CSV table of C-alpha atoms and ligand atoms in Angstrom, one decimal:
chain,number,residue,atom,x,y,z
A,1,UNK,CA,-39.5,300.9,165.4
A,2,UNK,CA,-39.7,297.9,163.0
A,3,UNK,CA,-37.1,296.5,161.1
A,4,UNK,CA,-37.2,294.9,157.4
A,5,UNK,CA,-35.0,291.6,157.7
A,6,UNK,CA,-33.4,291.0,154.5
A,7,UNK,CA,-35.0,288.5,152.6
A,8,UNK,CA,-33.2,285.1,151.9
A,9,UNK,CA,-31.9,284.1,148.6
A,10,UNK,CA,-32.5,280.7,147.6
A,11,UNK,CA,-30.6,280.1,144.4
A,12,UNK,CA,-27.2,279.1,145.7
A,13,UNK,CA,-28.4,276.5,148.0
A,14,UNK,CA,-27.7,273.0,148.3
A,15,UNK,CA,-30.3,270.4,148.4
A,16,UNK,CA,-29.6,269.9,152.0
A,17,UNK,CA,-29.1,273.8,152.7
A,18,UNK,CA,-32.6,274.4,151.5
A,19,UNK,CA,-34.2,271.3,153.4
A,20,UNK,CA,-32.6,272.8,156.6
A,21,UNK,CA,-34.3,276.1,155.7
A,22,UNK,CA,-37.3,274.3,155.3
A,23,UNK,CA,-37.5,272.8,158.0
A,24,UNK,CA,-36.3,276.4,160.1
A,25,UNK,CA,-39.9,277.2,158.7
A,26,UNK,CA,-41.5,274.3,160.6
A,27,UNK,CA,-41.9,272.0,157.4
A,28,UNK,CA,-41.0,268.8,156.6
A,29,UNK,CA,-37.1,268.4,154.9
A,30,UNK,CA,-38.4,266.6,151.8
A,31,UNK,CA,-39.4,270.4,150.8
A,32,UNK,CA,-36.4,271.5,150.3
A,33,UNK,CA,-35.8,268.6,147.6
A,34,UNK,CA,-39.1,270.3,146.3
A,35,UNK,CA,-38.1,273.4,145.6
A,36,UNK,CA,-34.3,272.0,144.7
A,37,UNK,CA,-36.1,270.7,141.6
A,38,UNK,CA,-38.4,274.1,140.7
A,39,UNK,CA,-35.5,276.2,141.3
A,40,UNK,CA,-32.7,274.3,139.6
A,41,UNK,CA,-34.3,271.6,137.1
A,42,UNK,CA,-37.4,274.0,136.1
A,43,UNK,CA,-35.7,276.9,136.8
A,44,UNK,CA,-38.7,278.4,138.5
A,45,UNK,CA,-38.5,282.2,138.9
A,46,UNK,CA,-41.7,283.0,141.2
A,47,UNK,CA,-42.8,280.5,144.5
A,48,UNK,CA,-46.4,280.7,142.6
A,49,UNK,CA,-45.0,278.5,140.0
A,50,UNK,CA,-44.4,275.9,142.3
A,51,UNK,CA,-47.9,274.2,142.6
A,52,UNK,CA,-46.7,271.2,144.2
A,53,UNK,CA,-46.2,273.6,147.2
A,54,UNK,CA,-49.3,274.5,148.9
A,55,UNK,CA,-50.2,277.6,149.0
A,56,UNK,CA,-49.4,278.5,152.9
A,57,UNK,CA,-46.0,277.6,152.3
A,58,UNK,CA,-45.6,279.7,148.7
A,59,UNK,CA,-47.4,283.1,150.5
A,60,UNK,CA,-44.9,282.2,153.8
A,61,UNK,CA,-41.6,281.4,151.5
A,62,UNK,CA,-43.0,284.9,149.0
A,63,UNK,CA,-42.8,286.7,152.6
A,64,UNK,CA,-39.2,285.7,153.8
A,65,UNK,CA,-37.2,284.4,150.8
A,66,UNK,CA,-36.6,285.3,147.0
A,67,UNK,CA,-35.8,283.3,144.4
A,68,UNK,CA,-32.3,285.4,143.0
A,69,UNK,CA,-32.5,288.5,140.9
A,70,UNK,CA,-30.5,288.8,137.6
A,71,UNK,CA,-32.1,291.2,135.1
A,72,UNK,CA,-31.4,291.0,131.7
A,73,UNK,CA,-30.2,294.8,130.5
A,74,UNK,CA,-29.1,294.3,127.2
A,75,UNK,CA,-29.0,291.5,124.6
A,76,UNK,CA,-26.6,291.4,121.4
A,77,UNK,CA,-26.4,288.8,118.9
A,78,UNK,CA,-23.1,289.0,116.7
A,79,UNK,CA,-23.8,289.0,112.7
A,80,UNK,CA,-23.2,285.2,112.2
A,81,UNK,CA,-25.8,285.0,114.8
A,82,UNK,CA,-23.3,282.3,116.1
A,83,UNK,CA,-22.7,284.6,119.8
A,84,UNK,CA,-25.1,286.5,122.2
A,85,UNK,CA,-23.4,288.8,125.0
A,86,UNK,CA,-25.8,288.9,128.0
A,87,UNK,CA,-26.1,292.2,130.0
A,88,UNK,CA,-27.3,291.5,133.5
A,89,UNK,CA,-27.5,293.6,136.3
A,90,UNK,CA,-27.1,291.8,139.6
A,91,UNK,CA,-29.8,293.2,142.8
A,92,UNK,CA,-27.0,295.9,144.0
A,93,UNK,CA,-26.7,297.6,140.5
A,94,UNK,CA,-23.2,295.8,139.2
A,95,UNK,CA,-23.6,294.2,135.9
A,96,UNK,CA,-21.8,291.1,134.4
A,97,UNK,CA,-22.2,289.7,131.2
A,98,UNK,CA,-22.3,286.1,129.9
A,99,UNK,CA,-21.5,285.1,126.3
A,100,UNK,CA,-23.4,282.1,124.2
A,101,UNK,CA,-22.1,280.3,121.5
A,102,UNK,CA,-23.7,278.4,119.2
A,103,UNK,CA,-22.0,275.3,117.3
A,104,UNK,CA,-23.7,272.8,115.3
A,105,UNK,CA,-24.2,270.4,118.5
A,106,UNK,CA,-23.0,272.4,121.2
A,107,UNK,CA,-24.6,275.5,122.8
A,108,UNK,CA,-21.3,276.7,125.2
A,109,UNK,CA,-21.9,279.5,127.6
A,110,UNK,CA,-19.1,281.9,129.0
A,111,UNK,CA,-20.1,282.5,132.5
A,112,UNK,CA,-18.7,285.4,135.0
A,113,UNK,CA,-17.2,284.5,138.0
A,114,UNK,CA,-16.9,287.8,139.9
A,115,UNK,CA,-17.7,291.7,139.1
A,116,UNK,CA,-14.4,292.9,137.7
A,117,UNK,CA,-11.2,290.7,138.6
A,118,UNK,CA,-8.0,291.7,140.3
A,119,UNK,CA,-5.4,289.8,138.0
A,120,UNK,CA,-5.0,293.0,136.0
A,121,UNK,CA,-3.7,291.1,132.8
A,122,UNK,CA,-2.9,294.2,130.2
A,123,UNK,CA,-4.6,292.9,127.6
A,124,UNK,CA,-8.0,292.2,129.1
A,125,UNK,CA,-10.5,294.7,129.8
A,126,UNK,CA,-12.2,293.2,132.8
A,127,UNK,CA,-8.8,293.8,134.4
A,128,UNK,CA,-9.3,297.5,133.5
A,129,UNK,CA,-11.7,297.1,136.1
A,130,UNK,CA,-10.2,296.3,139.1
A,131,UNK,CA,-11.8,293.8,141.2
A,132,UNK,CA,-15.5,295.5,142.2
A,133,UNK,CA,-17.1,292.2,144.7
A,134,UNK,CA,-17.0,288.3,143.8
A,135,UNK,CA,-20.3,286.8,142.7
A,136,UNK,CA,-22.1,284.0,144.8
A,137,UNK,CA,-22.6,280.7,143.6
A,138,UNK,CA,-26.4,281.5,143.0
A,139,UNK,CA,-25.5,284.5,140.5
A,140,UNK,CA,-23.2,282.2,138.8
A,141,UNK,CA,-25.7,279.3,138.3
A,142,UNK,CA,-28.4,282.1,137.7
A,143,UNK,CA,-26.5,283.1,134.3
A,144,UNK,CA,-27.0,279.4,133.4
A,145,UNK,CA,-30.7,279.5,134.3
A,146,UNK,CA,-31.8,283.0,133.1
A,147,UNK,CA,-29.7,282.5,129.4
A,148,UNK,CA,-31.2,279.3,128.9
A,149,UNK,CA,-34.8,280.9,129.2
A,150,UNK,CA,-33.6,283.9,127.3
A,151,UNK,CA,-32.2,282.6,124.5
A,152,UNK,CA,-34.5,279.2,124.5
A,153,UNK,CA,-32.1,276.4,124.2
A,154,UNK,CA,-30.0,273.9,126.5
A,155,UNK,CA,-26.9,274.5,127.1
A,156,UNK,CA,-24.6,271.9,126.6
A,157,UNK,CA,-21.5,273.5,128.0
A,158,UNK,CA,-20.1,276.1,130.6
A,159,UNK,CA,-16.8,277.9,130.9
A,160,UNK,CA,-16.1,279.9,133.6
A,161,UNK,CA,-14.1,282.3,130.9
A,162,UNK,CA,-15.8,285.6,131.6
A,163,UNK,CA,-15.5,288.6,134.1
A,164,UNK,CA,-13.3,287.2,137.0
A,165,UNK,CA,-10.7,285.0,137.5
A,166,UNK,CA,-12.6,281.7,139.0
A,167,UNK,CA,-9.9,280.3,141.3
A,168,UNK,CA,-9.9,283.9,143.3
A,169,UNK,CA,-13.6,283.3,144.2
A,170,UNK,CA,-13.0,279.4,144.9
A,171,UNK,CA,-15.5,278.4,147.3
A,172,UNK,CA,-18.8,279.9,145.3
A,173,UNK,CA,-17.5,279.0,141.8
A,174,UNK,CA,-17.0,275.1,142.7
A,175,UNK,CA,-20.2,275.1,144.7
A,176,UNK,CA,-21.6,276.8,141.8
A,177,UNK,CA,-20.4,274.0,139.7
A,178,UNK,CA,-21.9,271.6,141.7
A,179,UNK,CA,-25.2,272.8,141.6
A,180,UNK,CA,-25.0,272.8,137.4
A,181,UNK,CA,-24.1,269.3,137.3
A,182,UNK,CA,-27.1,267.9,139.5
A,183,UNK,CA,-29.2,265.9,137.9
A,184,UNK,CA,-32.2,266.9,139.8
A,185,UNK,CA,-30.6,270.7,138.1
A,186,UNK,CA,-29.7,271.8,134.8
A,187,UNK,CA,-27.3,268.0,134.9
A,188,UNK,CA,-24.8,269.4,132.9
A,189,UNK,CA,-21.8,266.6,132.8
A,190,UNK,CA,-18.7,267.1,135.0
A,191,UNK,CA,-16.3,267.2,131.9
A,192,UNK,CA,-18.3,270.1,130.3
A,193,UNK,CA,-17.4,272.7,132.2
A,194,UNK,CA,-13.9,274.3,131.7
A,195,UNK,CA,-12.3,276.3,134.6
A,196,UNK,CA,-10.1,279.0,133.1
A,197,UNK,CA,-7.3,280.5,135.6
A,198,UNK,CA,-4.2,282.9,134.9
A,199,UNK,CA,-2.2,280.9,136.7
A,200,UNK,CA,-3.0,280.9,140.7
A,201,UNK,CA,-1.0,278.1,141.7
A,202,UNK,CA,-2.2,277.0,145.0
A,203,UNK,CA,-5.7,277.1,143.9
A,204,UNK,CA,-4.6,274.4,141.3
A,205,UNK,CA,-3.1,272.1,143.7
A,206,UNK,CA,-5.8,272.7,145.5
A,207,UNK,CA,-8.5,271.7,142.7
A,208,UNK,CA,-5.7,269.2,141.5
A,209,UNK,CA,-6.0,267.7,145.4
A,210,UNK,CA,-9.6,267.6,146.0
A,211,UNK,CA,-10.1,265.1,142.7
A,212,UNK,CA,-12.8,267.7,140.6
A,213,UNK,CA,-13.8,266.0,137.0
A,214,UNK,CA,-14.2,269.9,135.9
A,215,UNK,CA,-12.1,270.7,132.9
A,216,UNK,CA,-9.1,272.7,133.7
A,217,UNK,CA,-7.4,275.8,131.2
A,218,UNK,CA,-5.1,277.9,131.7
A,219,UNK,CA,-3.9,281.3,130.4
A,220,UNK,CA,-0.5,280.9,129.6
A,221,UNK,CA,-0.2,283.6,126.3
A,222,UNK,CA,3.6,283.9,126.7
A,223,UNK,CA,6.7,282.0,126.3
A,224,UNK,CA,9.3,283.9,128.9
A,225,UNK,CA,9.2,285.0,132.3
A,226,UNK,CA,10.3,288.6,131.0
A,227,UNK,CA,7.4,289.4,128.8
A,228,UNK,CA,4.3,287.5,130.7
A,229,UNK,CA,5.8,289.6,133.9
A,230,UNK,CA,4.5,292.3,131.9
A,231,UNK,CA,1.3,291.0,130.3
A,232,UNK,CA,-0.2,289.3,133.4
A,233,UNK,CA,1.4,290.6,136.3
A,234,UNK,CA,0.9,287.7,138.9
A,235,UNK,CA,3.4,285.6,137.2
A,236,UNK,CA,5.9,287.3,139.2
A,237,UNK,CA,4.7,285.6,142.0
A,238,UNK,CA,3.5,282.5,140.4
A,239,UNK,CA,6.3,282.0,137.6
A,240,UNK,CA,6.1,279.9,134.5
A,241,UNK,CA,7.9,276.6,135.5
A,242,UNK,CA,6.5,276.8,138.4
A,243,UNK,CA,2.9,276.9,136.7
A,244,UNK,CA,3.6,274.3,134.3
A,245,UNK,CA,4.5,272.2,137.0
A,246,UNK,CA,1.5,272.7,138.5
A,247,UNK,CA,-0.5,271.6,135.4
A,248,UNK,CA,1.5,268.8,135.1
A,249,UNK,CA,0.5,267.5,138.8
A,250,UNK,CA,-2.6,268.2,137.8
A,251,UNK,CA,-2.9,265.8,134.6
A,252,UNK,CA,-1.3,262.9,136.6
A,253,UNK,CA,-3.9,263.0,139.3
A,254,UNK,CA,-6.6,263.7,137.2
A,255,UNK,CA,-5.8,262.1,134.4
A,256,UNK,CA,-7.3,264.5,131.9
A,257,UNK,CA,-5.7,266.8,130.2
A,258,UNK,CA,-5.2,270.8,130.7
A,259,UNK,CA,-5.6,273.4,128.2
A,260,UNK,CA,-3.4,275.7,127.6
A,261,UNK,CA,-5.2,279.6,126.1
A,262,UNK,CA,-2.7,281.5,124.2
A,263,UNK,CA,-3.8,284.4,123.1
A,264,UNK,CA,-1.4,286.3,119.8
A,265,UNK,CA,-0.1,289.7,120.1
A,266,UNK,CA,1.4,291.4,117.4
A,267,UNK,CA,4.9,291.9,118.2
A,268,UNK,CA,4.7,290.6,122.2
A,269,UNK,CA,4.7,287.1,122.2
A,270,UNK,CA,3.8,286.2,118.3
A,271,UNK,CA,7.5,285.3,117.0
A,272,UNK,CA,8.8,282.0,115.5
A,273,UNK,CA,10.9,281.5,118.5
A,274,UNK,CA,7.6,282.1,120.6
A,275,UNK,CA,6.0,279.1,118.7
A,276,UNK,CA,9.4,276.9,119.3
A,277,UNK,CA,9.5,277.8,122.9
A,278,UNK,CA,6.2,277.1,123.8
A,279,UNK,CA,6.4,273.9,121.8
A,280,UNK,CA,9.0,272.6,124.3
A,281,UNK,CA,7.3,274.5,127.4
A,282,UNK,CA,4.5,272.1,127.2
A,283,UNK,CA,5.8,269.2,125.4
A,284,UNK,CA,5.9,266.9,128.3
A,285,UNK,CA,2.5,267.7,130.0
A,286,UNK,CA,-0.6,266.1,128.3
A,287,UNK,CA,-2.3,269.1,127.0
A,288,UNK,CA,-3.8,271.0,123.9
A,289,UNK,CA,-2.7,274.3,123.1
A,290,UNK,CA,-5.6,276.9,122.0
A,291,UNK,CA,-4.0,279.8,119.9
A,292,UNK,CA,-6.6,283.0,120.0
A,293,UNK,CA,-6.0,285.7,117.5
A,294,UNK,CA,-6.2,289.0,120.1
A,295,UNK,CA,-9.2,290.9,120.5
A,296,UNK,CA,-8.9,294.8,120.4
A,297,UNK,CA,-9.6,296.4,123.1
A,298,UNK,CA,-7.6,299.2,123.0
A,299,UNK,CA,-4.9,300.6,121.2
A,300,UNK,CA,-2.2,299.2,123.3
A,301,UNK,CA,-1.9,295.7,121.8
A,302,UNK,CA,-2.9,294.4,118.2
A,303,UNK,CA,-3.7,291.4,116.4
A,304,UNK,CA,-1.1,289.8,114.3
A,305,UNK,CA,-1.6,290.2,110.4
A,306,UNK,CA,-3.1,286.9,109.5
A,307,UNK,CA,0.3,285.6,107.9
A,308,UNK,CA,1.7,286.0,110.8
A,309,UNK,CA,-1.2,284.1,112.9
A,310,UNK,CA,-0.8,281.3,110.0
A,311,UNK,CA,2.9,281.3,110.3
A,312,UNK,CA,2.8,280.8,114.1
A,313,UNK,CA,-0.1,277.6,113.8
A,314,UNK,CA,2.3,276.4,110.7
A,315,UNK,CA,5.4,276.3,113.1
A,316,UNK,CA,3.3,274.5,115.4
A,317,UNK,CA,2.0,271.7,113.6
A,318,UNK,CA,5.2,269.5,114.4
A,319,UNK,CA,4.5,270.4,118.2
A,320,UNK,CA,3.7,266.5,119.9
A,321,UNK,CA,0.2,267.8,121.2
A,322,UNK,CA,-2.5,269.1,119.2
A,323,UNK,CA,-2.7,272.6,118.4
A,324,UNK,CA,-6.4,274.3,117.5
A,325,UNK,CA,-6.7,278.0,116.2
A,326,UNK,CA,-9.7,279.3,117.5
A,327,UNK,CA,-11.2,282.5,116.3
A,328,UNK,CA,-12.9,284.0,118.9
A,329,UNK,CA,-16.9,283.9,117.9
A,330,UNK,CA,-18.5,287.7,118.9
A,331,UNK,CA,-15.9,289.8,118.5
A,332,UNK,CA,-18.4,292.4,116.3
A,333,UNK,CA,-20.3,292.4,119.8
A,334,UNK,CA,-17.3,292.4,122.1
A,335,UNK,CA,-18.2,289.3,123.4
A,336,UNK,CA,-15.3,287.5,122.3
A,337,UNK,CA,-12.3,286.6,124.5
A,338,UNK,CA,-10.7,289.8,127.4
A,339,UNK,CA,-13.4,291.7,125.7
A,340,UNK,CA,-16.1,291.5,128.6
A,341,UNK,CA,-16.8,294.9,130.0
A,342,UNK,CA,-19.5,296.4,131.9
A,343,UNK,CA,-20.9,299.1,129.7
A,344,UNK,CA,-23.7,298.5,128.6
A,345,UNK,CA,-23.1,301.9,126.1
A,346,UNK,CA,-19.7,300.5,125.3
A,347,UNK,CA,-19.6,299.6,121.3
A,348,UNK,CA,-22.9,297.7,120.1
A,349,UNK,CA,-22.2,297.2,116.4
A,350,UNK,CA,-24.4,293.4,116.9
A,351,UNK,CA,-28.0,293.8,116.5
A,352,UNK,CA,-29.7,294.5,119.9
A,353,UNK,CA,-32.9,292.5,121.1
A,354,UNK,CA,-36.1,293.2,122.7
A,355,UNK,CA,-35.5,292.2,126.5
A,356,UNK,CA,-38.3,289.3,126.6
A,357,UNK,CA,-36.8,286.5,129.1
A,358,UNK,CA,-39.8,284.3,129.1
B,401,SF4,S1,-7.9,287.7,131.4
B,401,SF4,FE1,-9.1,286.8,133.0
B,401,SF4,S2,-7.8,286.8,134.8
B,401,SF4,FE2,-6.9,288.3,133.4
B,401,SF4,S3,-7.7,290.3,134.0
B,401,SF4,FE3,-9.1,289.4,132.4
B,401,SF4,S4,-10.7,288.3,133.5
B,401,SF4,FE4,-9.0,288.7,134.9
């Protein structure tokens, strides 16, 4: 009885993991730097693209390897046409989504980190989802490859801000930003790509230890114990003086500063003595505070009244580190912030696009 092996998946790999498959073939190492270059720097999608390759080793690599499936399902562009939310469905039928954004300069892609995410914050609704399988570092690279080709531009900048919390999948996601930064790859700088957590503290001492230059935010979005207990469950394990402490190890050994995401829910954590308290919560760790006007996604939290969004960015301007109101881009196409869901139904109110990826 004959059995199919499973094919190998080559987008993921390391320079050195794909010479030492290379050579496992019987050829010489200096292929796997090869195909390194068509997979990651050309972004390659087929072996018979590869014509520096002969043509024994294409129909041999065709036979035992693939490249890395992510199919586009659904693209929406939001009416500024300044956000795109990216369907993809991975090779076992789970779909994430990325977002791009468009700024004058930059072009900034929200990546997903996992299917789902286990954090459960009660505002999000990728925690609605539970946590469905982590993604591996070639499905996170391959959102990078496959919405650069879609969309036909260079991206400039990554954050790892979409389905998933990154730090609970830590292994793929810093391998994963690795690989983006090569500069035999898509040589995105180290600095331009922001790691967004909720707060797992010994996954930031142990990114603080091993001396990344990746960009570091996290999720703070409340001011007390009592009410982010409620909001984002895991600070009861991982409290808030606890987590700025964490930060603030981080910003000495790095020397860069940390980002702190706040996102504004009407009558949660959008008071005057919110914006005092969190003044003095991160007045001694170099940081910048990002306030973000809440999303609907359901019926169980609202946005603030834009006086009181105003009020609470007035009352911080005398804080001693800059403060930025940032109004989430997408949010017509619920691609904006703890909007990413995986229904590729679920509202579509942006204008949908033909699915050409070439
Ligand atoms: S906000 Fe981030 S960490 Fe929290 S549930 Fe949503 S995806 Fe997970």
């Amino acid at each position: 009885m004959a059995f199919l092996m499973a094919k190998t998946q080559l987008l993921g790999m390391t320079r050195d993991e794909l010479a030492t498959f290379c050579v496992a073939l019987g050829e010489k190492a200096f292929r796997g730097k090869q195909l390194f270059q068509w997979l990651y720097g050309r972004s390659a999608e087929h072996f018979e693209d590869m014509t520096n390759l002969s043509l024994a080793l294409r129909t041999r690599l065709s036979d035992v390897a693939e490249v890395g499936e992510l199919t586009l399902v659904q693209r929406q562009i939001s009416r500024k046409q300044d956000a795109e939310k990216l369907l993809f469905r991975l090779p076992d039928g789970f779909q994430i989504e990325s977002v791009m954004m468009h700024e004058a300069t930059r072009r900034t892609l929200c990546v997903s980190s996992q299917v789902g995410c286990p954090i459960d914050c009660k505002f999000c609704a990728t925690g609605k989802m539970g946590l469905l399988r982590n993604l591996s570092a070639g499905e996170i690279v391959n959102q990078l490859l496959t919405a650069q080709r879609v969309c036909r531009t260079n991206v400039t900048n990554v954050v790892l801000m979409g389905m998933g919390e990154p730090m609970n999948n830590y292994d793929e996601m810093i391998k994963a930003c690795y690989l983006m930064t090569d500069e035999e790859g898509p040589n995105l700088g180290q600095r331009h790509i922001v790691i967004s957590t909720s707060g797992l503290i010994p996954k930031i001492r142990q990114f603080t230890e091993e001396g990344h230059k990746f960009r570091l935010a996290i999720s703070l979005n409340a001011t007390t114990d009592e009410v982010r207990d409620k909001l984002m469950p895991l600070n009861r394990k991982y409290p808030i003086a606890d987590l700025l402490a964490a930060a603030r190890a981080y910003t000495a050994k790095a020397r860069q500063r940390v980002t702190f995401e706040y996102v504004l829910l009407e009558d949660v954590n959008d008071s005057l003595q919110d914006a005092d308290r969190l003044k003095k919560l991160v007045a001694k760790i170099p940081c910048k505070v990002n306030l973000i006007p809440y999303n609907a996604v359901d019926e169980h939290f609202r946005r603030p009244s834009v006086d009181r969004i105003q009020a609470f960015y007035q009352r911080m301007q005398d804080a001693i580190v800059p403060v930025t109101l940032r109004w989430s881009k997408g949010d017509d196409i619920d691609a904006a912030c703890g909007q990413l869901w995986t229904k590729a139904e679920h509202a579509s109110s942006g204008q949908m696009m033909p699915l050409a990826v070439s």
